[in-house]
Amino acid sequence: MAVGGGMIIVTGGAGFIGSNLVAALEERGEGPLVVCDKPGAGGNGRTIAKRRLDAVIEPAGLPAWLAENAGTIRAIFHLGATSSTTETDARLLARNNYRFSMDLWRWCAAEDVPLIYASSAATYGDGSCGFDDDGSSPALARLKPLNGYGRSKHLVDRRIAHALAAGGARPPQWAGLKFFNVYGPNEYHKGGQRSVVATVYADAAAGRPVRLFKSCDPRYADGGQCRDFVWVGDCVVVMLWLLDNRQVSGLFNVGTGTARTFSDLARALFAALGQAPRIEYVEMPESMRAHYQNFTEARMERLRRAGYAAPFTTIEEGVGSYVRDYLSRDDPYR
């Protein structure tokens, strides 16, 4: 059985969202804190270099570590995954994203430990079925993710929905979080998977134009494609709220509930730098056009009905903080 004040485990704790969560947990005085991640993750560990951790465990060693420490664990935040949307190795995705997640689900159910895990807005595919975080099996069956990463996350959501409907064992609290377009500090190691803000900051700061894709859909202007851009700090606040509210379980979107354009995002970046906007629009690669999402917007009613009342950060506020407090500094890490 879990005990109050016990250890908190964050898988993927050296990653982007995970390292921000670990920092916030430390700031709140939670812990002991345990990170499960691969060696060299997070820019060779730079994302967690400032943290006071009780242990850092490789994913392969987690089952044995859990067996040795059963009864001392307060909660598990499962944020670790193979997260590249261009990954094509189905076996790798099945092992790292599906089987690992379901193994943790079964362990948390058996040991009475809350489990909060990362799903993804990639499960919504092209958005033609909407962005409603209905966690029922029939609703989930309608979604069609466009890539292997999204399918692996969706498979976890569907397997959990099936287990719940069948009355199977479950953790005392569980929450799957469908993160939308997250941006903020500690994402620098993600390469082509970084947010647009992190990707174009160097050009904007150097006085060069920011390049955005032209639209391939007449309903959207160049740069008018929309995303629900969510500040990583808001994602962390949602997770901390769940930690404090064990009565809340379910599948929830984590976005702002308001779609903004890529041009809006670029203008927010230039405003944060005190510069006039300089934006160029370039052709979208042919390989991206067939499956490109022109619009994403999280429906947030379920999380609100569950009791979450905190406001979400606008891109003007979030990008301003990102530039001022991180990107413009010699040490941009949280």
XYZ file of C-alpha atoms in Angstrom:
334
model
C 0.000 0.000 0.000
C 1.143 3.521 -0.732
C 1.824 5.777 2.222
C 1.241 9.511 2.594
C 4.400 11.533 2.035
C 6.070 8.667 0.194
C 8.231 8.738 -2.887
C 7.047 10.242 -6.142
C 8.320 8.662 -9.352
C 8.451 10.575 -12.640
C 9.180 8.449 -15.690
C 10.617 10.574 -18.462
C 11.702 12.877 -15.655
C 14.698 14.151 -17.616
C 12.499 15.003 -20.579
C 10.737 18.246 -21.412
C 7.481 18.099 -19.452
C 8.875 15.635 -16.919
C 11.805 17.821 -15.859
C 9.501 20.807 -15.386
C 7.277 18.657 -13.185
C 10.265 17.444 -11.148
C 11.380 21.059 -10.616
C 7.910 22.060 -9.406
C 7.659 19.069 -7.082
C 11.009 19.983 -5.565
C 9.927 23.599 -5.151
C 6.843 22.411 -3.253
C 8.937 20.290 -0.947
C 7.501 17.020 -2.239
C 9.435 13.828 -2.237
C 11.655 11.960 -2.057
C 11.768 12.318 -5.844
C 12.811 9.535 -8.209
C 13.432 9.993 -11.925
C 13.202 7.096 -14.364
C 14.830 7.889 -17.695
C 17.496 6.779 -20.132
C 21.140 7.773 -19.662
C 21.851 10.960 -21.571
C 18.207 11.995 -21.720
C 17.374 15.675 -21.456
C 20.511 16.929 -23.168
C 22.800 14.552 -21.288
C 21.030 15.253 -18.029
C 21.137 19.059 -18.155
C 17.381 19.258 -17.596
C 17.701 17.721 -14.119
C 21.210 18.888 -13.195
C 19.822 21.370 -10.649
C 17.475 18.915 -8.937
C 17.866 17.099 -5.625
C 16.872 13.536 -6.461
C 16.685 10.446 -4.320
C 17.439 8.178 -7.289
C 17.736 8.083 -11.075
C 16.725 4.725 -12.554
C 16.996 3.404 -16.084
C 13.679 2.163 -17.525
C 14.916 -1.428 -17.738
C 15.617 -1.397 -14.013
C 12.292 0.077 -12.924
C 10.360 -3.194 -12.368
C 12.983 -4.490 -9.923
C 13.197 -1.126 -8.205
C 9.406 -1.003 -7.786
C 9.406 -4.498 -6.298
C 12.062 -3.481 -3.783
C 10.276 -0.265 -2.807
C 6.621 -1.310 -2.853
C 4.746 0.299 0.008
C 6.804 3.497 0.019
C 5.526 5.120 -3.193
C 2.961 7.913 -3.072
C 2.337 8.366 -6.820
C 3.741 7.683 -10.272
C 3.731 10.272 -13.048
C 4.332 8.313 -16.239
C 5.619 10.812 -18.822
C 8.315 8.676 -20.440
C 7.827 7.543 -24.036
C 9.357 7.346 -27.469
C 7.824 10.669 -28.445
C 9.027 11.327 -31.990
C 6.072 11.677 -34.348
C 8.297 10.432 -37.190
C 9.271 7.147 -35.479
C 8.341 4.201 -37.720
C 9.602 1.256 -35.639
C 6.307 -0.284 -34.542
C 7.967 -2.761 -32.198
C 9.870 -0.001 -30.429
C 6.687 2.031 -29.987
C 4.763 -1.008 -28.760
C 7.439 -1.835 -26.203
C 8.216 1.655 -24.931
C 4.823 3.331 -25.182
C 2.217 0.584 -24.842
C 3.609 -2.350 -22.865
C 5.578 -0.181 -20.424
C 2.449 1.888 -19.732
C 0.215 -1.134 -19.191
C 2.792 -2.762 -16.917
C 2.710 0.374 -14.743
C -1.102 0.389 -14.787
C -1.209 -3.178 -13.485
C 1.465 -2.514 -10.848
C -0.292 0.630 -9.573
C -3.604 -1.237 -9.425
C -2.051 -4.062 -7.428
C -0.125 -1.747 -5.068
C -2.836 0.928 -4.648
C -0.685 3.725 -6.088
C -2.104 6.668 -8.093
C -1.007 6.782 -11.739
C -1.028 9.931 -13.855
C 0.143 9.256 -17.399
C 0.766 11.232 -20.571
C -1.486 10.610 -23.506
C -1.330 13.056 -26.420
C -3.400 15.275 -28.685
C -1.805 13.219 -31.483
C -4.502 10.639 -30.708
C -7.037 12.953 -32.429
C -5.430 12.518 -35.838
C -6.542 15.123 -38.369
C -9.181 16.465 -36.001
C -12.092 15.446 -38.208
C -13.733 13.740 -35.218
C -13.210 16.769 -32.993
C -11.130 17.203 -29.854
C -13.480 15.899 -27.193
C -11.718 13.977 -24.406
C -14.521 11.436 -24.064
C -12.780 8.424 -22.546
C -15.435 5.854 -23.357
C -14.575 2.950 -25.632
C -17.076 3.935 -28.377
C -15.779 7.518 -28.494
C -12.138 6.455 -28.573
C -12.861 3.940 -31.342
C -13.822 6.809 -33.647
C -10.415 8.489 -33.476
C -7.785 7.803 -36.134
C -4.245 8.909 -35.209
C -2.004 9.755 -38.149
C 1.353 8.403 -36.957
C 2.865 5.578 -34.946
C 3.412 7.717 -31.880
C -0.232 8.800 -31.807
C -1.416 5.241 -32.384
C 0.713 3.907 -29.513
C -0.740 6.492 -27.126
C -4.235 5.841 -28.384
C -3.801 2.117 -27.841
C -3.079 2.764 -24.152
C -6.161 4.967 -23.793
C -8.339 2.332 -25.450
C -6.924 -0.547 -23.430
C -7.563 1.342 -20.198
C -11.107 2.226 -21.283
C -11.753 -1.460 -22.004
C -10.340 -2.506 -18.624
C -12.511 0.037 -16.812
C -15.647 -1.000 -18.696
C -14.961 -4.642 -17.848
C -14.637 -3.819 -14.156
C -10.972 -4.768 -14.015
C -8.512 -3.717 -11.334
C -7.487 -0.076 -11.460
C -5.231 2.306 -9.533
C -6.972 4.220 -6.724
C -6.557 7.348 -8.850
C -5.715 7.454 -12.531
C -5.571 10.228 -15.098
C -4.556 10.235 -18.747
C -3.530 13.678 -19.998
C -3.867 14.596 -23.668
C -1.245 17.305 -23.930
C -1.667 19.680 -26.866
C 1.143 21.875 -28.308
C 3.366 22.375 -25.272
C 6.185 24.938 -25.240
C 8.605 26.141 -22.584
C 12.029 25.604 -20.977
C 13.983 22.337 -21.115
C 12.793 21.305 -24.584
C 16.094 22.156 -26.283
C 17.232 18.539 -26.721
C 14.155 17.627 -28.774
C 15.584 18.654 -32.146
C 12.879 18.754 -34.796
C 10.249 18.021 -32.150
C 10.845 21.350 -30.363
C 8.115 23.964 -30.256
C 8.014 26.637 -32.938
C 9.100 29.231 -30.357
C 12.276 27.334 -29.515
C 12.929 26.543 -33.168
C 12.771 30.117 -34.506
C 14.015 32.050 -31.468
C 17.638 32.277 -32.648
C 16.618 33.791 -35.995
C 14.288 36.308 -34.394
C 16.819 37.290 -31.733
C 19.460 37.830 -34.431
C 17.184 40.115 -36.423
C 16.423 37.589 -39.112
C 12.905 36.807 -40.371
C 10.986 33.899 -38.898
C 9.863 31.356 -41.476
C 6.412 29.782 -41.290
C 4.654 27.416 -43.675
C 2.328 28.703 -46.336
C -1.172 27.312 -46.124
C -2.242 24.439 -48.360
C -5.910 24.895 -47.441
C -7.924 27.845 -48.809
C -9.773 28.123 -45.491
C -6.578 29.265 -43.787
C -4.283 32.152 -44.639
C -0.521 31.666 -44.748
C 0.496 31.349 -41.103
C -3.171 31.145 -40.201
C -3.046 27.471 -39.339
C -4.113 27.098 -35.712
C -2.872 25.188 -32.698
C -3.763 25.099 -29.033
C -0.388 26.277 -27.701
C -0.053 25.505 -23.987
C 2.652 26.778 -21.622
C 4.490 23.920 -19.911
C 3.953 25.574 -16.544
C 0.195 25.151 -16.978
C 0.670 21.443 -17.710
C 2.624 21.153 -14.461
C -0.075 22.968 -12.475
C -2.674 20.502 -13.778
C -0.538 17.554 -12.660
C 0.075 19.040 -9.221
C -3.660 19.635 -8.856
C -4.304 15.982 -9.634
C -1.726 14.963 -7.037
C -3.658 17.048 -4.484
C -7.078 15.754 -5.560
C -7.018 11.978 -5.410
C -10.770 11.787 -5.948
C -10.336 12.918 -9.581
C -9.777 10.285 -12.264
C -10.340 10.258 -15.993
C -9.014 11.109 -19.430
C -8.493 14.854 -19.807
C -7.315 17.300 -22.444
C -4.557 19.682 -21.368
C -4.619 22.763 -23.565
C -5.869 26.307 -23.189
C -9.173 25.732 -24.953
C -8.345 28.524 -27.413
C -6.682 27.965 -30.793
C -4.176 30.579 -31.944
C -2.407 30.973 -35.267
C 1.266 30.397 -35.947
C 1.448 34.033 -37.015
C 0.097 35.049 -33.598
C 2.841 32.975 -31.994
C 5.544 34.601 -34.125
C 4.221 38.074 -33.331
C 4.258 37.222 -29.613
C 7.920 36.213 -29.965
C 8.890 39.466 -31.677
C 6.932 41.456 -29.087
C 8.846 39.684 -26.310
C 12.088 40.697 -28.040
C 10.909 44.307 -28.472
C 11.078 44.013 -32.259
C 8.700 44.566 -35.154
C 7.480 41.271 -36.667
C 9.421 39.902 -39.638
C 7.717 36.791 -40.994
C 8.351 34.949 -44.261
C 6.091 32.203 -45.544
C 7.670 29.206 -47.260
C 6.254 26.192 -49.054
C 5.309 23.251 -46.889
C 7.216 20.049 -47.766
C 5.164 17.763 -49.976
C 5.556 14.901 -47.499
C 3.707 16.863 -44.802
C 0.723 18.086 -46.755
C -1.502 15.013 -46.794
C -1.626 14.660 -43.012
C -1.103 18.237 -41.874
C -3.366 19.494 -39.070
C -4.643 22.977 -39.835
C -6.546 23.321 -36.571
C -6.366 21.920 -33.042
C -8.270 23.179 -30.006
C -8.705 21.316 -26.755
C -12.170 20.990 -25.284
C -11.626 21.687 -21.604
C -15.093 21.126 -20.132
C -14.282 17.787 -18.505
C -11.284 19.077 -16.593
C -13.282 22.126 -15.509
C -16.201 19.979 -14.372
C -13.766 17.873 -12.363
C -12.971 21.024 -10.375
C -9.882 22.493 -12.034
C -10.333 26.263 -11.915
C -6.904 27.799 -12.611
C -6.621 30.061 -15.683
C -4.399 29.140 -18.612
C -1.532 31.303 -19.813
C -1.949 33.228 -23.078
C 0.768 32.892 -25.699
C 1.681 36.537 -25.154
C 2.299 35.840 -21.460
C 3.905 32.436 -21.981
C 6.209 33.411 -24.829
C 7.178 36.558 -22.933
C 8.180 34.490 -19.911
C 9.976 31.933 -22.083
C 12.083 34.617 -23.778
C 12.723 36.733 -20.687
C 13.365 34.020 -18.121
C 14.977 31.278 -20.210
C 15.803 31.679 -23.913
C 17.643 34.978 -23.504
C 19.762 33.782 -20.587
C 23.161 32.109 -20.634
C 21.611 29.164 -18.794
C 18.174 28.562 -20.345
C 17.372 25.526 -18.198
C 14.841 25.536 -15.423
